[in-house]
JSON list of C-alpha atoms and ligand atoms in Angstrom, two decimals:
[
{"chain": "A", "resi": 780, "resn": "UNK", "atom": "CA", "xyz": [0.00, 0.00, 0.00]},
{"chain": "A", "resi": 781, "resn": "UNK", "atom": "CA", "xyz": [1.52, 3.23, -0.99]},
{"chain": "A", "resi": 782, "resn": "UNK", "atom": "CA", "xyz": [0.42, 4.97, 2.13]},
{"chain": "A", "resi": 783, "resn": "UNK", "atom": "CA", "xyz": [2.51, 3.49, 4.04]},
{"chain": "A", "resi": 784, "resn": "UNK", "atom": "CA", "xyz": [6.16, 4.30, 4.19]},
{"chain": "A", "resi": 785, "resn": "UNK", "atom": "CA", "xyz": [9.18, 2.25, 5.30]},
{"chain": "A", "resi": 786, "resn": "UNK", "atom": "CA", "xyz": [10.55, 3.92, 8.07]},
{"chain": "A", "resi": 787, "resn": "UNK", "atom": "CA", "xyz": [10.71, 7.46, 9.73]},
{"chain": "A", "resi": 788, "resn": "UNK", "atom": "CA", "xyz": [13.39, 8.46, 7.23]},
{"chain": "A", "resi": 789, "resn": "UNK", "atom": "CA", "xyz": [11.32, 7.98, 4.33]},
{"chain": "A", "resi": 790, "resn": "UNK", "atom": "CA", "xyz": [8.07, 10.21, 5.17]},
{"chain": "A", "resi": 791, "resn": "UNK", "atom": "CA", "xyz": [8.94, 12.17, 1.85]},
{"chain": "A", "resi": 792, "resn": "UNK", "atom": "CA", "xyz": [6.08, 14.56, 1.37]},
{"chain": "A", "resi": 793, "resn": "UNK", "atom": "CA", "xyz": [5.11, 15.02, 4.92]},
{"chain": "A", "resi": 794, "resn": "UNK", "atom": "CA", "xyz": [5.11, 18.43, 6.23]},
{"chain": "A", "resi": 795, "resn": "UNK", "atom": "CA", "xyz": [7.17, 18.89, 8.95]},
{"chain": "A", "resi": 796, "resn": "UNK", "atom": "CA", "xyz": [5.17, 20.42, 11.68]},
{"chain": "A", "resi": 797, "resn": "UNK", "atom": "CA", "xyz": [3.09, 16.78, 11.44]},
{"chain": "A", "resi": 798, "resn": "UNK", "atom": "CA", "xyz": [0.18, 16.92, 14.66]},
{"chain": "A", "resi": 799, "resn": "UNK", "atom": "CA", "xyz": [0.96, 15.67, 18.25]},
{"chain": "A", "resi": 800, "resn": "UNK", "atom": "CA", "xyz": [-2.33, 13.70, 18.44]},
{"chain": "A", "resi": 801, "resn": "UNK", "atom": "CA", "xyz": [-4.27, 12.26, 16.03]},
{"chain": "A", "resi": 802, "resn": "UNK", "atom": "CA", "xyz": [-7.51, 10.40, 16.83]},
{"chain": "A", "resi": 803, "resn": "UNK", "atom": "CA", "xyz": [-9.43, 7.90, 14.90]},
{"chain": "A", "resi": 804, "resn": "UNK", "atom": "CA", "xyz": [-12.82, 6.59, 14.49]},
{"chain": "A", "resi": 805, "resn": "UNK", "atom": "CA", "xyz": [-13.13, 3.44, 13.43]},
{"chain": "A", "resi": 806, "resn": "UNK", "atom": "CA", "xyz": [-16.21, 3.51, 11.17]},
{"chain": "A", "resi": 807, "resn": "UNK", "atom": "CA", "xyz": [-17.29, 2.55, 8.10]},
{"chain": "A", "resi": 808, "resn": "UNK", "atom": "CA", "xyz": [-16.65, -1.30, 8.32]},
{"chain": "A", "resi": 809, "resn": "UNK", "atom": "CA", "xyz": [-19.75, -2.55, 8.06]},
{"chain": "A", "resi": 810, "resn": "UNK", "atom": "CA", "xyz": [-20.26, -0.11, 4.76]},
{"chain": "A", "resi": 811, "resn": "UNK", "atom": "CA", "xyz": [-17.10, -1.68, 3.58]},
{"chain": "A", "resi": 812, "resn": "UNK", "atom": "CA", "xyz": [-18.36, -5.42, 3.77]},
{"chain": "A", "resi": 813, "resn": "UNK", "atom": "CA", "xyz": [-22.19, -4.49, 2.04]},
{"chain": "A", "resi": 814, "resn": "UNK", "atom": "CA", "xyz": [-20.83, -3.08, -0.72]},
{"chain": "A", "resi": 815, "resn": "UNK", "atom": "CA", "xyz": [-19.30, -6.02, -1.09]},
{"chain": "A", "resi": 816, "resn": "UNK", "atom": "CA", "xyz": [-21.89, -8.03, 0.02]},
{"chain": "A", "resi": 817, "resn": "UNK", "atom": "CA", "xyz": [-20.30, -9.96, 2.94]},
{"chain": "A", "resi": 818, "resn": "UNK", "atom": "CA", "xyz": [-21.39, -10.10, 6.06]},
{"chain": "A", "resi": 819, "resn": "UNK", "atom": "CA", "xyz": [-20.67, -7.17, 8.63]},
{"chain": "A", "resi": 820, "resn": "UNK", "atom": "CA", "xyz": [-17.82, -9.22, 10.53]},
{"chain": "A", "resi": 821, "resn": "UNK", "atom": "CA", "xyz": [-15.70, -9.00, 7.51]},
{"chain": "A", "resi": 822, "resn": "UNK", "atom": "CA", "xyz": [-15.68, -5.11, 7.41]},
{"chain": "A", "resi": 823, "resn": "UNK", "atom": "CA", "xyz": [-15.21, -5.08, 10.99]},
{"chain": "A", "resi": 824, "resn": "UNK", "atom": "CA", "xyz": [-11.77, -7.66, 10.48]},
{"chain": "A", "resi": 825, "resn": "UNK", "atom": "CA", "xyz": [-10.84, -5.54, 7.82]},
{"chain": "A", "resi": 826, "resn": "UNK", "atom": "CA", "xyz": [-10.97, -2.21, 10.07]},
{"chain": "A", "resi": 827, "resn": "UNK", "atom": "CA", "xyz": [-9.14, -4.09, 12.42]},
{"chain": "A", "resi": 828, "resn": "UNK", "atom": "CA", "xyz": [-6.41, -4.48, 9.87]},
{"chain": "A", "resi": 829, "resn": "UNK", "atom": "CA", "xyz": [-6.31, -1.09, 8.88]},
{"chain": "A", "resi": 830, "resn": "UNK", "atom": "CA", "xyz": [-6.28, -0.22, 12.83]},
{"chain": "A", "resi": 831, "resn": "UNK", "atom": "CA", "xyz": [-2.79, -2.18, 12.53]},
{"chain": "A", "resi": 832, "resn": "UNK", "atom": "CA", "xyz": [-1.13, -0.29, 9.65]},
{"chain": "A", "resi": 833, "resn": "UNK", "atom": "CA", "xyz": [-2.26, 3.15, 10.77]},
{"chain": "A", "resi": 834, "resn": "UNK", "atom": "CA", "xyz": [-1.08, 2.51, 14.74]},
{"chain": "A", "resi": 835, "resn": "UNK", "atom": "CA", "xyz": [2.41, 1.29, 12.88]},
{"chain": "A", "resi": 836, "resn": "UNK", "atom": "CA", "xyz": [2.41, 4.09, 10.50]},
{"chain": "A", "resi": 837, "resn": "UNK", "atom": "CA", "xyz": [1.92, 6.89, 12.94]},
{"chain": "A", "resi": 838, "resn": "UNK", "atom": "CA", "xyz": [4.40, 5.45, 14.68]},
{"chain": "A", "resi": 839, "resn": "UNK", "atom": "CA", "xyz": [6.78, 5.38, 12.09]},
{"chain": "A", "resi": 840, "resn": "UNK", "atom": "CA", "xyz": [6.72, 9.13, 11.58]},
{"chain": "A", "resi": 841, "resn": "UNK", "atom": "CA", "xyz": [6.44, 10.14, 14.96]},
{"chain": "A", "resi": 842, "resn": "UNK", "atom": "CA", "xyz": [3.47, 11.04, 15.93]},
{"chain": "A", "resi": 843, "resn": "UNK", "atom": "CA", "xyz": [3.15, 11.19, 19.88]},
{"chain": "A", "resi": 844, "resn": "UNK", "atom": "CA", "xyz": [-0.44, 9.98, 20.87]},
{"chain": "A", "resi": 845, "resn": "UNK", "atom": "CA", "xyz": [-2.82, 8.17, 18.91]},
{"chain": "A", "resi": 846, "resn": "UNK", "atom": "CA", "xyz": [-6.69, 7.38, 20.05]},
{"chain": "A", "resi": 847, "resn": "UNK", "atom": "CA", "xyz": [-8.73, 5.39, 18.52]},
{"chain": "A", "resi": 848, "resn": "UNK", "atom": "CA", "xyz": [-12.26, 4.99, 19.30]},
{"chain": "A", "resi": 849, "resn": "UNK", "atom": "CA", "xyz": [-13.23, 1.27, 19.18]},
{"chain": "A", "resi": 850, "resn": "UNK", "atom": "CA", "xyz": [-16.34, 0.57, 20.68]},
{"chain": "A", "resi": 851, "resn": "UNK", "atom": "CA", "xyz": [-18.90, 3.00, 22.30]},
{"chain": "A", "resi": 852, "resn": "UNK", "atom": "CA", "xyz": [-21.51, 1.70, 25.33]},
{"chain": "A", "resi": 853, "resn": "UNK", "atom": "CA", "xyz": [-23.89, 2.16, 22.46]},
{"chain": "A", "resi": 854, "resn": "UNK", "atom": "CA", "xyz": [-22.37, -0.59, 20.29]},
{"chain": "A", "resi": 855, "resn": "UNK", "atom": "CA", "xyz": [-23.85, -3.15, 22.61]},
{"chain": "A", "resi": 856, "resn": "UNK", "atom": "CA", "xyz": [-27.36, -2.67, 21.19]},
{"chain": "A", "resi": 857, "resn": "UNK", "atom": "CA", "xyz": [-25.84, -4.51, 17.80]},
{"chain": "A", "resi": 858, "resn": "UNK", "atom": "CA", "xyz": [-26.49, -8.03, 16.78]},
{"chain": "A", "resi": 859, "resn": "UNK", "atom": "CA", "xyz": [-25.27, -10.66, 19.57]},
{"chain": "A", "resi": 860, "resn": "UNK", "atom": "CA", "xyz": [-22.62, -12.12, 17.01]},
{"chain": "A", "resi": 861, "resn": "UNK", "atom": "CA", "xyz": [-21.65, -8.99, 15.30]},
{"chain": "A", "resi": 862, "resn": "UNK", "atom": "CA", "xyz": [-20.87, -7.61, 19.06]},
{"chain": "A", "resi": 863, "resn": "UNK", "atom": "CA", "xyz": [-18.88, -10.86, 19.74]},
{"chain": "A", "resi": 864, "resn": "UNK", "atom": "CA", "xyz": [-17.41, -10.85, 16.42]},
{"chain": "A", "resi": 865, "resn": "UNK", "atom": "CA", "xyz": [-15.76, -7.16, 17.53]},
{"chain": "A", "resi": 866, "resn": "UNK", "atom": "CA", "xyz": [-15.06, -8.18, 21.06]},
{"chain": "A", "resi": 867, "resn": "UNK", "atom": "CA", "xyz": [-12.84, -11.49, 19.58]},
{"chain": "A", "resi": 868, "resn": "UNK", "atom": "CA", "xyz": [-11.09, -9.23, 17.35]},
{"chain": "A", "resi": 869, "resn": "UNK", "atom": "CA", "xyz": [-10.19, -6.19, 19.78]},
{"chain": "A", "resi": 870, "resn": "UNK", "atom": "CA", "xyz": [-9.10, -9.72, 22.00]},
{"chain": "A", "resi": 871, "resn": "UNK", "atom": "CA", "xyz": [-6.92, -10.83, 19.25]},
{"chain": "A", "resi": 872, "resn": "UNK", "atom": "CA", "xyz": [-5.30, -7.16, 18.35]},
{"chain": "A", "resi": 873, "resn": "UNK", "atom": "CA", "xyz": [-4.56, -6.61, 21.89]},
{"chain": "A", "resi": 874, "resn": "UNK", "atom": "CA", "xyz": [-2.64, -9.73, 22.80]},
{"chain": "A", "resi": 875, "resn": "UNK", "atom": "CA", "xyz": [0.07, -8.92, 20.54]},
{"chain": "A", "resi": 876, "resn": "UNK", "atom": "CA", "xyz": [0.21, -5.55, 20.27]},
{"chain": "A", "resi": 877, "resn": "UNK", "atom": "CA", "xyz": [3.64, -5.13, 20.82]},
{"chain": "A", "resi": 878, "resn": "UNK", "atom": "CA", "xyz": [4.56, -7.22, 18.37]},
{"chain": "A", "resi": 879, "resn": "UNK", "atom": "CA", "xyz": [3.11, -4.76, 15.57]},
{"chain": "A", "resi": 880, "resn": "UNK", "atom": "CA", "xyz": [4.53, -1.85, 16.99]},
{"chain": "A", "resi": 881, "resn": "UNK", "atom": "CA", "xyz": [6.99, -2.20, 19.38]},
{"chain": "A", "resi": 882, "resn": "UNK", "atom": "CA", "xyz": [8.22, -1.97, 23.04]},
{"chain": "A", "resi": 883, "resn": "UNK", "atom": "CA", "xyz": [8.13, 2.00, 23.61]},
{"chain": "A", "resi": 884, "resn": "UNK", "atom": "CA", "xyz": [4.73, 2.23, 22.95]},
{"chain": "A", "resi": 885, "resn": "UNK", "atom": "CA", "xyz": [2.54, 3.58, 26.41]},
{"chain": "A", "resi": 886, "resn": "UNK", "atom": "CA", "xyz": [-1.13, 1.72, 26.20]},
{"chain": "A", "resi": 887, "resn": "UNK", "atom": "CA", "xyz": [-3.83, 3.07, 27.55]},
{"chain": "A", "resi": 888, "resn": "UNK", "atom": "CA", "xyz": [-7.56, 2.17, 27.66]},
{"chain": "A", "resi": 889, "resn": "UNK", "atom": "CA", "xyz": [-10.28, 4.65, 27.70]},
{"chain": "A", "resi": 890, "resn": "UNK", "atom": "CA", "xyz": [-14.15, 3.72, 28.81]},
{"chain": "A", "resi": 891, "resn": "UNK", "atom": "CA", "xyz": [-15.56, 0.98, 31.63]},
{"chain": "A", "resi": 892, "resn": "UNK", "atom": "CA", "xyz": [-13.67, -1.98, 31.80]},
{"chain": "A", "resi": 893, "resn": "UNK", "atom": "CA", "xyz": [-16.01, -3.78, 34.11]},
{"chain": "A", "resi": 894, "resn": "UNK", "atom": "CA", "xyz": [-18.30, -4.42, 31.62]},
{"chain": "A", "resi": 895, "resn": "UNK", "atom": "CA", "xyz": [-15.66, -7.34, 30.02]},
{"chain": "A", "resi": 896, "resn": "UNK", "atom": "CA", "xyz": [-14.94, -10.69, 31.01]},
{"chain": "A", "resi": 897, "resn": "UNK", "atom": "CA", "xyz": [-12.06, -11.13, 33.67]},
{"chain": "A", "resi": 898, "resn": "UNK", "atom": "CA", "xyz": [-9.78, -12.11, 31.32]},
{"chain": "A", "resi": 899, "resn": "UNK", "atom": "CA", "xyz": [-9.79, -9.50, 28.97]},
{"chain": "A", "resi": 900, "resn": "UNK", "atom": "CA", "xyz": [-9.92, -6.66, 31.74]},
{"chain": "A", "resi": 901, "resn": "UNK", "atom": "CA", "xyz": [-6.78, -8.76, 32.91]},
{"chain": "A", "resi": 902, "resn": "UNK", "atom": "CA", "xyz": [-5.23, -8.40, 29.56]},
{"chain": "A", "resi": 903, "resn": "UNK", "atom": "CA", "xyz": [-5.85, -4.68, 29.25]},
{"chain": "A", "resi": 904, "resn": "UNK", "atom": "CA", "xyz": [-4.89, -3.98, 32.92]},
{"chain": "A", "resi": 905, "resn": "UNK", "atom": "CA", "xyz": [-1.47, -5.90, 32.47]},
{"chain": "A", "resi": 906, "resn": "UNK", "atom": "CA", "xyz": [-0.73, -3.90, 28.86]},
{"chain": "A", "resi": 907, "resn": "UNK", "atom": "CA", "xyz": [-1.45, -0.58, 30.86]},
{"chain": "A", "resi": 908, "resn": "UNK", "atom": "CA", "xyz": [0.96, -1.70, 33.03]},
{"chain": "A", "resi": 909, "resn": "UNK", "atom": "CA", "xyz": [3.96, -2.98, 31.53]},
{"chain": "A", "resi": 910, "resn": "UNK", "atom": "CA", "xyz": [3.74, -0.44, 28.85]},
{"chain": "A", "resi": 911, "resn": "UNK", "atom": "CA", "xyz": [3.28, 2.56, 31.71]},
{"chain": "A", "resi": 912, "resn": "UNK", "atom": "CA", "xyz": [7.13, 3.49, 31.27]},
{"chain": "A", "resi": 913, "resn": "UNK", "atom": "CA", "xyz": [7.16, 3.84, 26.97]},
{"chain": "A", "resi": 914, "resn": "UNK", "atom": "CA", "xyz": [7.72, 7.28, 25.80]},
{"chain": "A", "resi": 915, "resn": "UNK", "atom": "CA", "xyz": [8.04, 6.90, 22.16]},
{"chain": "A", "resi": 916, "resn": "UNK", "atom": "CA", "xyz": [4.25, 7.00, 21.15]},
{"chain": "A", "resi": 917, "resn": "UNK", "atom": "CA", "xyz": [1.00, 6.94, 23.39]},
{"chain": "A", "resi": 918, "resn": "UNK", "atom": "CA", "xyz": [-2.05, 4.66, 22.00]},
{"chain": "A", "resi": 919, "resn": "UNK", "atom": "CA", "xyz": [-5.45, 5.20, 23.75]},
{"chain": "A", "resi": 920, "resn": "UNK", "atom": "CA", "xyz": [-8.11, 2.92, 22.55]},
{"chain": "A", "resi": 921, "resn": "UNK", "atom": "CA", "xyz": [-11.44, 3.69, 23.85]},
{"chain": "A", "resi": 922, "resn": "UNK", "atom": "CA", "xyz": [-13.72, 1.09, 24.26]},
{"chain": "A", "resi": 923, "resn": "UNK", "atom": "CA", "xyz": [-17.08, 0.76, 25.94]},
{"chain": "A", "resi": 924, "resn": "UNK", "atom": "CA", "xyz": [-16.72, 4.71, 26.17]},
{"chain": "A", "resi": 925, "resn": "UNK", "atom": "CA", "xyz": [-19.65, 6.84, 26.60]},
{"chain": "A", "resi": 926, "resn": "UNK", "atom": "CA", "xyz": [-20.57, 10.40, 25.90]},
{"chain": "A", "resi": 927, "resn": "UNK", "atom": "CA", "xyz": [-22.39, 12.70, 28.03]},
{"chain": "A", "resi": 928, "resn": "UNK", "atom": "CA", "xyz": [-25.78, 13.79, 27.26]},
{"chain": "A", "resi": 929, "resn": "UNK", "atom": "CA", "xyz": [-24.74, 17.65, 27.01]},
{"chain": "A", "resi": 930, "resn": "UNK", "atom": "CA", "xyz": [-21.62, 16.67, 24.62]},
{"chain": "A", "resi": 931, "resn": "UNK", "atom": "CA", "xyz": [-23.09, 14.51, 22.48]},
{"chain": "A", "resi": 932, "resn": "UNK", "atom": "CA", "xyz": [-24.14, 16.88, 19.40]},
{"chain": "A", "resi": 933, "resn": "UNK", "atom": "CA", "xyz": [-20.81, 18.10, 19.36]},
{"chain": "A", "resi": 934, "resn": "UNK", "atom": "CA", "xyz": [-19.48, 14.69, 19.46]},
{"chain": "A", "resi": 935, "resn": "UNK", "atom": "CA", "xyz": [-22.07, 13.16, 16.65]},
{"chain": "A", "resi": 936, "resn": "UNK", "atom": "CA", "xyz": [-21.14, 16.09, 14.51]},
{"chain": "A", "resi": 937, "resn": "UNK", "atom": "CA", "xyz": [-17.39, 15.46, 15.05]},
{"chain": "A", "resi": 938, "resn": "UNK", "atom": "CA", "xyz": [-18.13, 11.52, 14.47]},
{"chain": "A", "resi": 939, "resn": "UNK", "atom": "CA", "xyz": [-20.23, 12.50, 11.10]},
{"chain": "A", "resi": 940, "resn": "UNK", "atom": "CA", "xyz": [-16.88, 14.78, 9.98]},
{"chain": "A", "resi": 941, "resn": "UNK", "atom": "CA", "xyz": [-14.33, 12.34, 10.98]},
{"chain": "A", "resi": 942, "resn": "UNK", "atom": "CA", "xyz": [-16.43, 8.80, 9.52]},
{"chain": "A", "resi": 943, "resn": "UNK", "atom": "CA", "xyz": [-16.59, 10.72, 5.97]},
{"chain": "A", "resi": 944, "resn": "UNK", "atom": "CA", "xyz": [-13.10, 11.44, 6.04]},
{"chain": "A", "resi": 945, "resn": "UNK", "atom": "CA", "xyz": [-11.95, 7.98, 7.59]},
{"chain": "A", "resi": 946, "resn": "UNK", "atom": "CA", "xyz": [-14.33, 5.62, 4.83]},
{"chain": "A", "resi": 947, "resn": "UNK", "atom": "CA", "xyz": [-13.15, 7.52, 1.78]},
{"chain": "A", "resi": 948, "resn": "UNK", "atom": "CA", "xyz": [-9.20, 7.56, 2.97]},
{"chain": "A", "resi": 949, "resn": "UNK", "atom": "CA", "xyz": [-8.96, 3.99, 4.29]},
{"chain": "A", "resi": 950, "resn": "UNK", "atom": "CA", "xyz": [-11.89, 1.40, 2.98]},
{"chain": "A", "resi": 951, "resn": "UNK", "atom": "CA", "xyz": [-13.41, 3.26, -0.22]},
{"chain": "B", "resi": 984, "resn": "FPP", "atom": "C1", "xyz": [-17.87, 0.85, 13.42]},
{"chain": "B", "resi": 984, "resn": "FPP", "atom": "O1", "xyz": [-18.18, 0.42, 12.10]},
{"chain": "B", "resi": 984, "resn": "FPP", "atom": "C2", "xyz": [-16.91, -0.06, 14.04]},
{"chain": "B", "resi": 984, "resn": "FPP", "atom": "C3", "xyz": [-17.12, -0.70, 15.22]},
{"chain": "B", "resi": 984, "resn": "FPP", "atom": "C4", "xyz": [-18.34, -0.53, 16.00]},
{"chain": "B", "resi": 984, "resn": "FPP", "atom": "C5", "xyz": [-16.13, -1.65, 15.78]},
{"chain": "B", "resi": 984, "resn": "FPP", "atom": "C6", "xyz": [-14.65, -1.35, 15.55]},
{"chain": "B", "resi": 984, "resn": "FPP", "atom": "C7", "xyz": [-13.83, -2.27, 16.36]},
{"chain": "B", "resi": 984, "resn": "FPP", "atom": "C8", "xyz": [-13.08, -3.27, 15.88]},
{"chain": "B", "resi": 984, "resn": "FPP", "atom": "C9", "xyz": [-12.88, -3.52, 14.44]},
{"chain": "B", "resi": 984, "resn": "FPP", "atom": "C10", "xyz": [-12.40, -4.23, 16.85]},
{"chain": "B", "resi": 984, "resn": "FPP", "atom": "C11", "xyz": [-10.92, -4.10, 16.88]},
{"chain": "B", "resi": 984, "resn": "FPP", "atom": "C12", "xyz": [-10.51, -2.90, 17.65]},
{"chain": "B", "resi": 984, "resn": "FPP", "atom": "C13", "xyz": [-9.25, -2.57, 17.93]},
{"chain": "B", "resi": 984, "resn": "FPP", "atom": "C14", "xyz": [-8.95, -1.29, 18.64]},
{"chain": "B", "resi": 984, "resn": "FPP", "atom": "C15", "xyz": [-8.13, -3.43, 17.57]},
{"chain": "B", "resi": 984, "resn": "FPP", "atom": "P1", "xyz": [-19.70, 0.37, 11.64]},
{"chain": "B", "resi": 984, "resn": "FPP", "atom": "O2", "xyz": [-20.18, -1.02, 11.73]},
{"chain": "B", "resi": 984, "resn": "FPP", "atom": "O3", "xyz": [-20.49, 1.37, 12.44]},
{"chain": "B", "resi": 984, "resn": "FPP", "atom": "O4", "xyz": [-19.60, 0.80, 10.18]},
{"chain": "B", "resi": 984, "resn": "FPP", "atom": "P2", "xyz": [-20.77, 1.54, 9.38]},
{"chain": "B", "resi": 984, "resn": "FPP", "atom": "O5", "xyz": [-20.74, 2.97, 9.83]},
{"chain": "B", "resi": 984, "resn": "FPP", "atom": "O6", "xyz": [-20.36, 1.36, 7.96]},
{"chain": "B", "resi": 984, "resn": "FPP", "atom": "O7", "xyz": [-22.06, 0.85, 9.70]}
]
């Protein structure tokens, strides 16, 4: 993929004063997979992919923080398999996520954690943890994260903004 270059030597094209945060909604997967006619677990394992290059990518060129936004407390209401279909796949990213970007990466989770079985709040807990000390980048992934009533126009017209730009740079 073009977008995506080598190292942070090669970010030819890049201006320099590049932003300290960047945050991402993940939208548009289940878009992705009806236009191709698949079920809606396919766009979501697809976003999950793309969740991989970008998290590298930033990375890569040096941006500081990252957030991506996951999985809202209104997700829930979804399908029963589509909602375990996400959870499974957040699992699977999470476990390894050092191995896709590195040691000196700082994880962080935003929203409830209660809500999630043991083992997974065990999993997130212990990559808060031994990542606490990494300076190099910050990743906060917000799941089961909720808005307050008073923000949430400002927050659905944000989420409208950033899920146009999002679908037509990473899954049209
Ligand atoms: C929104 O797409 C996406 C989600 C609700 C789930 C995103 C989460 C994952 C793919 C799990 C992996 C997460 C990480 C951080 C590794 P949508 O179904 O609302 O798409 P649409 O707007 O096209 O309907």
């Amino acid at each position: 993929m073009a977008f995506f270059k080598k190292n942070k030597n090669e970010t030819g094209g890049l201006p320099d004063n590049l932003p300290g945060h960047i945050a991402f909604i993940m939208d548009g997967n289940g878009r992705w997979a009806k236009k191709r006619a698949m079920p809606r677990r396919f766009g979501h394992r697809e976003g999950a992919k793309n969740f991989r290059r970008i998290a590298r990518y930033c990375k890569d060129i040096g941006i500081k923080n990252i957030s991506f936004y996951a999985f809202s407390t209104e997700n829930w209401k979804r399908p029963k398999d589509e909602v375990e279909a996400i959870i499974e796949l957040f699992r699977e990213y999470i476990v390894d996520v050092r191995n896709y970007i590195g040691e000196e990466v700082r994880v962080l989770f935003l929203g409830d954690k209660s809500i999630f079985d043991e083992d997974l709040q065990k999993k997130m807990n212990d990559l808060e943890e031994d990542t606490k000390d990494n300076r190099e980048m910050t990743m906060l992934l917000a799941i089961n994260y909720g808005g307050r009533a008073e923000n949430f126009k400002l927050f659905d017209m944000a989420v409208r903004i950033c899920r146009i730009l999002f679908y037509r740079r990473f899954m049209a």
